[in-house]
PDB file of C-alpha atoms in Angstrom:
ATOM      1  CA  MET K 581      60.830  58.619  97.623  1.00  0.00           C
ATOM      2  CA  SER K 582      59.726  55.672  95.504  1.00  0.00           C
ATOM      3  CA  ASP K 583      60.775  52.140  94.630  1.00  0.00           C
ATOM      4  CA  GLU K 584      59.564  49.374  92.354  1.00  0.00           C
ATOM      5  CA  ARG K 585      56.400  48.820  94.411  1.00  0.00           C
ATOM      6  CA  ILE K 586      55.210  52.425  93.937  1.00  0.00           C
ATOM      7  CA  ARG K 587      56.017  53.931  90.552  1.00  0.00           C
ATOM      8  CA  THR K 588      55.785  57.660  89.900  1.00  0.00           C
ATOM      9  CA  ARG K 589      55.722  59.651  86.692  1.00  0.00           C
ATOM     10  CA  ARG K 590      55.754  63.403  86.400  1.00  0.00           C
ATOM     11  CA  GLU K 591      54.662  65.581  83.507  1.00  0.00           C
ATOM     12  CA  GLY K 592      54.664  69.312  84.133  1.00  0.00           C
ATOM     13  CA  GLY K 593      52.636  69.941  87.265  1.00  0.00           C
ATOM     14  CA  ILE K 594      51.015  66.488  87.269  1.00  0.00           C
ATOM     15  CA  LEU K 595      52.222  63.524  89.318  1.00  0.00           C
ATOM     16  CA  GLU K 596      51.038  60.001  88.492  1.00  0.00           C
ATOM     17  CA  VAL K 597      51.381  57.439  91.306  1.00  0.00           C
ATOM     18  CA  THR K 598      50.968  53.738  90.479  1.00  0.00           C
ATOM     19  CA  ILE K 599      50.686  50.985  93.076  1.00  0.00           C
ATOM     20  CA  ASP K 600      52.627  48.067  91.589  1.00  0.00           C
ATOM     21  CA  ARG K 601      52.801  45.131  94.011  1.00  0.00           C
ATOM     22  CA  PRO K 602      51.978  41.872  92.255  1.00  0.00           C
ATOM     23  CA  LYS K 603      49.766  40.015  92.432  1.00  0.00           C
ATOM     24  CA  ALA K 604      47.074  42.301  93.833  1.00  0.00           C
ATOM     25  CA  ASN K 605      48.606  45.729  94.665  1.00  0.00           C
ATOM     26  CA  ALA K 606      48.006  45.167  98.372  1.00  0.00           C
ATOM     27  CA  ILE K 607      49.671  47.558 100.820  1.00  0.00           C
ATOM     28  CA  ASP K 608      51.958  46.555 103.674  1.00  0.00           C
ATOM     29  CA  LEU K 609      53.565  48.877 106.218  1.00  0.00           C
ATOM     30  CA  VAL K 610      56.637  49.612 104.095  1.00  0.00           C
ATOM     31  CA  THR K 611      54.537  50.422 101.031  1.00  0.00           C
ATOM     32  CA  SER K 612      52.271  52.703 103.064  1.00  0.00           C
ATOM     33  CA  ARG K 613      55.268  54.625 104.389  1.00  0.00           C
ATOM     34  CA  ILE K 614      56.624  55.058 100.868  1.00  0.00           C
ATOM     35  CA  MET K 615      53.246  56.360  99.701  1.00  0.00           C
ATOM     36  CA  GLY K 616      53.162  58.786 102.610  1.00  0.00           C
ATOM     37  CA  GLU K 617      56.498  60.262 101.637  1.00  0.00           C
ATOM     38  CA  ILE K 618      55.422  60.543  98.005  1.00  0.00           C
ATOM     39  CA  PHE K 619      52.206  62.382  98.837  1.00  0.00           C
ATOM     40  CA  ALA K 620      53.886  64.593 101.445  1.00  0.00           C
ATOM     41  CA  ASP K 621      56.440  65.599  98.797  1.00  0.00           C
ATOM     42  CA  PHE K 622      53.581  66.222  96.349  1.00  0.00           C
ATOM     43  CA  ARG K 623      51.845  68.416  98.921  1.00  0.00           C
ATOM     44  CA  ASP K 624      54.982  70.450  99.615  1.00  0.00           C
ATOM     45  CA  ASP K 625      56.272  70.842  96.038  1.00  0.00           C
ATOM     46  CA  GLU K 626      54.961  74.164  94.740  1.00  0.00           C
ATOM     47  CA  THR K 627      55.564  73.114  91.129  1.00  0.00           C
ATOM     48  CA  LEU K 628      53.184  70.161  91.395  1.00  0.00           C
ATOM     49  CA  ARG K 629      49.479  70.923  90.992  1.00  0.00           C
ATOM     50  CA  VAL K 630      47.559  67.647  90.583  1.00  0.00           C
ATOM     51  CA  ALA K 631      48.071  63.944  91.377  1.00  0.00           C
ATOM     52  CA  ILE K 632      46.618  60.783  89.876  1.00  0.00           C
ATOM     53  CA  ILE K 633      46.660  57.501  91.779  1.00  0.00           C
ATOM     54  CA  THR K 634      46.035  54.167  90.075  1.00  0.00           C
ATOM     55  CA  GLY K 635      47.021  50.511  90.220  1.00  0.00           C
ATOM     56  CA  ALA K 636      49.227  48.503  87.875  1.00  0.00           C
ATOM     57  CA  GLY K 637      47.499  46.080  85.513  1.00  0.00           C
ATOM     58  CA  GLU K 638      43.794  45.828  84.795  1.00  0.00           C
ATOM     59  CA  LYS K 639      42.592  43.484  87.539  1.00  0.00           C
ATOM     60  CA  PHE K 640      43.346  45.350  90.765  1.00  0.00           C
ATOM     61  CA  PHE K 641      43.316  48.977  91.791  1.00  0.00           C
ATOM     62  CA  CYS K 642      44.065  48.012  95.390  1.00  0.00           C
ATOM     63  CA  PRO K 643      42.519  45.506  97.812  1.00  0.00           C
ATOM     64  CA  GLY K 644      43.876  47.431 100.775  1.00  0.00           C
ATOM     65  CA  TRP K 645      45.766  45.863 103.658  1.00  0.00           C
ATOM     66  CA  ASP K 646      48.205  43.064 102.787  1.00  0.00           C
ATOM     67  CA  LEU K 647      46.864  40.150 104.846  1.00  0.00           C
ATOM     68  CA  LYS K 648      49.869  37.982 103.965  1.00  0.00           C
ATOM     69  CA  ALA K 649      52.180  40.640 105.402  1.00  0.00           C
ATOM     70  CA  ALA K 650      49.915  40.818 108.445  1.00  0.00           C
ATOM     71  CA  ALA K 651      50.182  37.065 108.907  1.00  0.00           C
ATOM     72  CA  ALA K 652      53.962  37.434 108.705  1.00  0.00           C
ATOM     73  CA  GLY K 653      54.013  40.033 111.470  1.00  0.00           C
ATOM     74  CA  ASP K 654      52.898  43.429 110.121  1.00  0.00           C
ATOM     75  CA  ALA K 655      50.722  44.886 112.888  1.00  0.00           C
ATOM     76  CA  VAL K 656      47.371  46.325 111.828  1.00  0.00           C
ATOM     77  CA  ASP K 657      48.057  49.245 114.175  1.00  0.00           C
ATOM     78  CA  GLY K 658      51.690  49.551 113.080  1.00  0.00           C
ATOM     79  CA  ASP K 659      53.530  52.560 111.635  1.00  0.00           C
ATOM     80  CA  TYR K 660      51.824  53.427 108.366  1.00  0.00           C
ATOM     81  CA  GLY K 661      53.943  56.562 108.021  1.00  0.00           C
ATOM     82  CA  VAL K 662      53.047  60.158 107.400  1.00  0.00           C
ATOM     83  CA  GLY K 663      49.495  60.425 106.113  1.00  0.00           C
ATOM     84  CA  GLY K 664      48.323  57.168 107.639  1.00  0.00           C
ATOM     85  CA  PHE K 665      47.335  54.123 105.573  1.00  0.00           C
ATOM     86  CA  GLY K 666      48.124  54.676 101.899  1.00  0.00           C
ATOM     87  CA  GLY K 667      49.719  58.053 102.564  1.00  0.00           C
ATOM     88  CA  MET K 668      46.704  60.321 102.087  1.00  0.00           C
ATOM     89  CA  GLN K 669      43.781  59.797 104.401  1.00  0.00           C
ATOM     90  CA  GLU K 670      45.437  61.441 107.416  1.00  0.00           C
ATOM     91  CA  LEU K 671      47.856  63.723 105.554  1.00  0.00           C
ATOM     92  CA  ARG K 672      47.443  67.231 106.899  1.00  0.00           C
ATOM     93  CA  ASP K 673      46.929  70.175 104.565  1.00  0.00           C
ATOM     94  CA  LEU K 674      46.775  68.211 101.313  1.00  0.00           C
ATOM     95  CA  ASN K 675      45.291  71.154  99.458  1.00  0.00           C
ATOM     96  CA  LYS K 676      45.780  69.991  95.880  1.00  0.00           C
ATOM     97  CA  PRO K 677      43.388  67.961  93.709  1.00  0.00           C
ATOM     98  CA  VAL K 678      43.907  64.196  93.626  1.00  0.00           C
ATOM     99  CA  ILE K 679      42.223  61.902  91.078  1.00  0.00           C
ATOM    100  CA  ALA K 680      41.721  58.163  91.592  1.00  0.00           C
ATOM    101  CA  ALA K 681      41.757  56.109  88.383  1.00  0.00           C
ATOM    102  CA  VAL K 682      40.214  52.829  89.540  1.00  0.00           C
ATOM    103  CA  ASN K 683      41.258  50.140  87.090  1.00  0.00           C
ATOM    104  CA  GLY K 684      39.764  47.038  88.719  1.00  0.00           C
ATOM    105  CA  ILE K 685      39.030  45.627  92.165  1.00  0.00           C
ATOM    106  CA  CYS K 686      38.848  48.420  94.751  1.00  0.00           C
ATOM    107  CA  CYS K 687      38.060  47.120  98.188  1.00  0.00           C
ATOM    108  CA  GLY K 688      38.872  47.511 101.870  1.00  0.00           C
ATOM    109  CA  GLY K 689      41.714  49.938 102.370  1.00  0.00           C
ATOM    110  CA  GLY K 690      41.883  50.418  98.606  1.00  0.00           C
ATOM    111  CA  LEU K 691      38.392  51.890  98.671  1.00  0.00           C
ATOM    112  CA  GLU K 692      39.447  54.033 101.644  1.00  0.00           C
ATOM    113  CA  ILE K 693      42.326  55.374  99.537  1.00  0.00           C
ATOM    114  CA  ALA K 694      39.926  56.180  96.696  1.00  0.00           C
ATOM    115  CA  LEU K 695      37.616  57.937  99.171  1.00  0.00           C
ATOM    116  CA  SER K 696      40.595  60.092 100.215  1.00  0.00           C
ATOM    117  CA  THR K 697      40.816  61.567  96.712  1.00  0.00           C
ATOM    118  CA  ASP K 698      38.692  64.332  95.226  1.00  0.00           C
ATOM    119  CA  LEU K 699      37.501  62.704  92.006  1.00  0.00           C
ATOM    120  CA  ILE K 700      37.037  59.014  91.217  1.00  0.00           C
ATOM    121  CA  LEU K 701      37.142  57.702  87.651  1.00  0.00           C
ATOM    122  CA  ALA K 702      36.528  53.996  87.181  1.00  0.00           C
ATOM    123  CA  ALA K 703      36.909  51.427  84.437  1.00  0.00           C
ATOM    124  CA  GLU K 704      33.708  49.702  83.404  1.00  0.00           C
ATOM    125  CA  HIS K 705      34.865  46.427  85.018  1.00  0.00           C
ATOM    126  CA  ALA K 706      35.754  48.020  88.392  1.00  0.00           C
ATOM    127  CA  THR K 707      34.140  46.639  91.534  1.00  0.00           C
ATOM    128  CA  PHE K 708      33.920  47.981  95.081  1.00  0.00           C
ATOM    129  CA  ALA K 709      33.482  46.481  98.539  1.00  0.00           C
ATOM    130  CA  LEU K 710      34.334  46.739 102.222  1.00  0.00           C
ATOM    131  CA  PRO K 711      34.906  43.073 103.144  1.00  0.00           C
ATOM    132  CA  GLU K 712      36.605  43.737 106.499  1.00  0.00           C
ATOM    133  CA  ILE K 713      33.609  42.284 108.332  1.00  0.00           C
ATOM    134  CA  ARG K 714      34.572  38.856 106.971  1.00  0.00           C
ATOM    135  CA  SER K 715      38.099  39.045 108.392  1.00  0.00           C
ATOM    136  CA  GLY K 716      36.972  40.196 111.823  1.00  0.00           C
ATOM    137  CA  THR K 717      38.080  43.796 111.647  1.00  0.00           C
ATOM    138  CA  VAL K 718      36.621  47.237 110.999  1.00  0.00           C
ATOM    139  CA  ALA K 719      36.940  49.437 107.925  1.00  0.00           C
ATOM    140  CA  ASP K 720      37.681  52.380 110.164  1.00  0.00           C
ATOM    141  CA  ALA K 721      38.251  55.220 107.702  1.00  0.00           C
ATOM    142  CA  ALA K 722      35.381  54.030 105.486  1.00  0.00           C
ATOM    143  CA  SER K 723      33.073  53.879 108.520  1.00  0.00           C
ATOM    144  CA  ILE K 724      33.772  57.573 109.024  1.00  0.00           C
ATOM    145  CA  LYS K 725      33.698  58.725 105.414  1.00  0.00           C
ATOM    146  CA  LEU K 726      31.287  56.575 103.443  1.00  0.00           C
ATOM    147  CA  PRO K 727      28.031  57.449 105.299  1.00  0.00           C
ATOM    148  CA  LYS K 728      28.810  61.110 104.538  1.00  0.00           C
ATOM    149  CA  ARG K 729      29.314  60.439 100.831  1.00  0.00           C
ATOM    150  CA  ILE K 730      26.429  58.167  99.914  1.00  0.00           C
ATOM    151  CA  PRO K 731      23.030  57.363 101.458  1.00  0.00           C
ATOM    152  CA  TYR K 732      23.412  56.091 105.020  1.00  0.00           C
ATOM    153  CA  HIS K 733      21.595  52.818 104.449  1.00  0.00           C
ATOM    154  CA  ILE K 734      23.709  51.945 101.398  1.00  0.00           C
ATOM    155  CA  ALA K 735      26.899  52.710 103.300  1.00  0.00           C
ATOM    156  CA  MET K 736      25.759  50.566 106.230  1.00  0.00           C
ATOM    157  CA  ASP K 737      24.808  47.761 103.850  1.00  0.00           C
ATOM    158  CA  MET K 738      28.371  47.749 102.501  1.00  0.00           C
ATOM    159  CA  LEU K 739      29.935  47.972 105.955  1.00  0.00           C
ATOM    160  CA  LEU K 740      27.730  45.375 107.663  1.00  0.00           C
ATOM    161  CA  THR K 741      27.524  42.771 104.886  1.00  0.00           C
ATOM    162  CA  GLY K 742      30.691  43.300 102.868  1.00  0.00           C
ATOM    163  CA  ARG K 743      28.724  42.979  99.639  1.00  0.00           C
ATOM    164  CA  TRP K 744      30.224  43.984  96.295  1.00  0.00           C
ATOM    165  CA  LEU K 745      29.019  46.846  94.106  1.00  0.00           C
ATOM    166  CA  ASP K 746      29.625  46.915  90.389  1.00  0.00           C
ATOM    167  CA  VAL K 747      30.711  50.194  88.855  1.00  0.00           C
ATOM    168  CA  GLN K 748      27.210  51.077  87.673  1.00  0.00           C
ATOM    169  CA  GLU K 749      25.816  50.900  91.201  1.00  0.00           C
ATOM    170  CA  ALA K 750      28.799  52.810  92.595  1.00  0.00           C
ATOM    171  CA  HIS K 751      28.137  55.515  90.036  1.00  0.00           C
ATOM    172  CA  ARG K 752      24.424  55.531  90.818  1.00  0.00           C
ATOM    173  CA  TRP K 753      25.118  56.157  94.509  1.00  0.00           C
ATOM    174  CA  GLY K 754      27.504  58.945  93.637  1.00  0.00           C
ATOM    175  CA  PHE K 755      30.966  57.923  94.741  1.00  0.00           C
ATOM    176  CA  VAL K 756      32.206  57.352  91.189  1.00  0.00           C
ATOM    177  CA  ASN K 757      32.307  60.427  88.945  1.00  0.00           C
ATOM    178  CA  GLU K 758      32.721  58.752  85.564  1.00  0.00           C
ATOM    179  CA  ILE K 759      32.756  55.253  84.066  1.00  0.00           C
ATOM    180  CA  LEU K 760      35.256  54.663  81.262  1.00  0.00           C
ATOM    181  CA  ALA K 761      36.285  51.837  78.975  1.00  0.00           C
ATOM    182  CA  ALA K 762      39.413  50.254  80.443  1.00  0.00           C
ATOM    183  CA  ASP K 763      41.609  51.480  77.586  1.00  0.00           C
ATOM    184  CA  LYS K 764      40.329  55.051  78.003  1.00  0.00           C
ATOM    185  CA  LEU K 765      40.645  55.333  81.788  1.00  0.00           C
ATOM    186  CA  MET K 766      44.131  56.807  82.035  1.00  0.00           C
ATOM    187  CA  ASP K 767      43.616  59.055  79.003  1.00  0.00           C
ATOM    188  CA  ARG K 768      40.605  60.585  80.746  1.00  0.00           C
ATOM    189  CA  ALA K 769      42.466  60.841  84.062  1.00  0.00           C
ATOM    190  CA  TRP K 770      45.265  62.782  82.380  1.00  0.00           C
ATOM    191  CA  GLU K 771      42.802  64.939  80.453  1.00  0.00           C
ATOM    192  CA  LEU K 772      41.102  65.883  83.702  1.00  0.00           C
ATOM    193  CA  ALA K 773      44.443  66.394  85.442  1.00  0.00           C
ATOM    194  CA  ARG K 774      45.592  68.793  82.717  1.00  0.00           C
ATOM    195  CA  LEU K 775      42.359  70.752  83.085  1.00  0.00           C
ATOM    196  CA  LEU K 776      42.948  71.063  86.838  1.00  0.00           C
ATOM    197  CA  GLU K 777      46.619  71.868  86.302  1.00  0.00           C
ATOM    198  CA  SER K 778      45.565  74.914  84.285  1.00  0.00           C
ATOM    199  CA  GLY K 779      43.309  76.156  87.089  1.00  0.00           C
ATOM    200  CA  PRO K 780      43.951  78.451  90.077  1.00  0.00           C
ATOM    201  CA  PRO K 781      45.953  76.527  92.720  1.00  0.00           C
ATOM    202  CA  LEU K 782      45.198  78.982  95.533  1.00  0.00           C
ATOM    203  CA  VAL K 783      41.470  78.613  94.899  1.00  0.00           C
ATOM    204  CA  TYR K 784      41.781  74.818  94.927  1.00  0.00           C
ATOM    205  CA  ALA K 785      43.608  75.001  98.251  1.00  0.00           C
ATOM    206  CA  ALA K 786      40.908  77.225  99.739  1.00  0.00           C
ATOM    207  CA  ILE K 787      38.145  74.930  98.482  1.00  0.00           C
ATOM    208  CA  LYS K 788      39.753  71.867 100.073  1.00  0.00           C
ATOM    209  CA  GLU K 789      40.354  73.581 103.409  1.00  0.00           C
ATOM    210  CA  VAL K 790      36.816  74.980 103.548  1.00  0.00           C
ATOM    211  CA  VAL K 791      35.355  71.544 102.769  1.00  0.00           C
ATOM    212  CA  ARG K 792      37.454  69.933 105.512  1.00  0.00           C
ATOM    213  CA  ALA K 793      36.538  72.617 108.042  1.00  0.00           C
ATOM    214  CA  ALA K 794      32.846  72.312 107.243  1.00  0.00           C
ATOM    215  CA  GLU K 795      32.779  68.554 107.957  1.00  0.00           C
ATOM    216  CA  GLY K 796      32.842  69.066 111.706  1.00  0.00           C
ATOM    217  CA  GLU K 797      31.263  72.501 112.099  1.00  0.00           C
ATOM    218  CA  THR K 798      27.974  74.276 111.559  1.00  0.00           C
ATOM    219  CA  PHE K 799      27.442  76.242 108.381  1.00  0.00           C
ATOM    220  CA  GLN K 800      27.629  79.576 110.183  1.00  0.00           C
ATOM    221  CA  THR K 801      30.781  78.680 112.104  1.00  0.00           C
ATOM    222  CA  THR K 802      32.588  77.863 108.881  1.00  0.00           C
ATOM    223  CA  MET K 803      31.240  80.969 107.147  1.00  0.00           C
ATOM    224  CA  ASN K 804      32.453  83.102 110.037  1.00  0.00           C
ATOM    225  CA  LYS K 805      35.917  81.614 109.692  1.00  0.00           C
ATOM    226  CA  ILE K 806      35.905  82.414 105.978  1.00  0.00           C
ATOM    227  CA  THR K 807      34.720  86.010 106.320  1.00  0.00           C
ATOM    228  CA  ARG K 808      37.106  86.654 109.229  1.00  0.00           C
ATOM    229  CA  ARG K 809      39.944  85.086 107.233  1.00  0.00           C
ATOM    230  CA  GLN K 810      40.647  82.546 109.950  1.00  0.00           C
ATOM    231  CA  LEU K 811      41.398  79.808 107.432  1.00  0.00           C
ATOM    232  CA  LYS K 812      44.981  80.009 106.223  1.00  0.00           C
ATOM    233  CA  THR K 813      44.322  79.203 102.585  1.00  0.00           C
ATOM    234  CA  VAL K 814      41.447  81.690 102.346  1.00  0.00           C
ATOM    235  CA  ASP K 815      43.573  84.414 103.917  1.00  0.00           C
ATOM    236  CA  ILE K 816      46.385  83.725 101.430  1.00  0.00           C
ATOM    237  CA  LEU K 817      43.934  83.721  98.505  1.00  0.00           C
ATOM    238  CA  TYR K 818      42.284  87.010  99.454  1.00  0.00           C
ATOM    239  CA  SER K 819      45.700  88.708  99.657  1.00  0.00           C
ATOM    240  CA  SER K 820      47.114  87.131  96.505  1.00  0.00           C
ATOM    241  CA  GLU K 821      48.139  88.301  93.067  1.00  0.00           C
ATOM    242  CA  ASP K 822      45.947  85.545  91.641  1.00  0.00           C
ATOM    243  CA  GLN K 823      42.848  87.085  93.242  1.00  0.00           C
ATOM    244  CA  LEU K 824      43.561  90.337  91.407  1.00  0.00           C
ATOM    245  CA  GLU K 825      44.510  88.474  88.227  1.00  0.00           C
ATOM    246  CA  GLY K 826      41.138  86.730  88.141  1.00  0.00           C
ATOM    247  CA  ALA K 827      39.280  90.027  88.317  1.00  0.00           C
ATOM    248  CA  ARG K 828      41.546  91.703  85.747  1.00  0.00           C
ATOM    249  CA  ALA K 829      41.282  88.818  83.312  1.00  0.00           C
ATOM    250  CA  PHE K 830      37.490  88.926  83.554  1.00  0.00           C
ATOM    251  CA  ALA K 831      37.424  92.712  82.987  1.00  0.00           C
ATOM    252  CA  GLU K 832      39.883  92.443  80.091  1.00  0.00           C
ATOM    253  CA  LYS K 833      38.052  89.468  78.553  1.00  0.00           C
ATOM    254  CA  ARG K 834      41.116  87.216  78.480  1.00  0.00           C
ATOM    255  CA  ASP K 835      42.213  83.965  80.044  1.00  0.00           C
ATOM    256  CA  PRO K 836      43.820  84.392  83.478  1.00  0.00           C
ATOM    257  CA  VAL K 837      47.456  83.520  84.078  1.00  0.00           C
ATOM    258  CA  TRP K 838      47.699  81.829  87.462  1.00  0.00           C
ATOM    259  CA  LYS K 839      50.975  82.097  89.386  1.00  0.00           C
ATOM    260  CA  GLY K 840      49.944  80.510  92.659  1.00  0.00           C
ATOM    261  CA  LYS K 841      50.958  83.717  94.457  1.00  0.00           C
TER     262      LYS K 841
END
């Protein structure tokens, strides 16, 4: 599902999702529900391998929650749809790579969306912040995720003061992978997406499930689940044709042909 506020483009196994809500690409309840359906369909479509999420224009990636819609009656604890706010951060079993191409201001819930992806590319004019403190609310998902991604004191600085980071500082603290010229951002996002598209989808799925499982468990508990094949994606991988194909391709000194089976 999509409409004019969320544009999608597909090329092979790659899905590009663009938030397009002038003037700032803010997200209201309806938009969040649309995004949830898009990412749930992406998750469930076996022919899709990688997604890119970006914002329309060059000024805003996404500022998060639409405060004008909230003032008009959208409840902050309303129905965001499957996947929660922005369609990804609570979407179960999203075991495919997702790339954020941050093309401008990325703050509040927009930063939480970016933190829900696996790789973050940013234009050299991109900026980042969690300004919820100034509007009397909490950046809930960011409060959970950000202190695990960057140094605790930097995360708390952002959460408690709402201060802005330029892209260089965001890169220095490690939550931006690459900084690109604005006119090269999407080219690089698609280049990276094509690289991932050519990779082993069952391995990607196992990586993402293992990483999620490890967030709330001890090292040994997660390792035990892996070796006992108690994680669904790992069990599928270890019984797959692709597992054998990887070994055969290595022995035969050729590129593997991944089938996702």
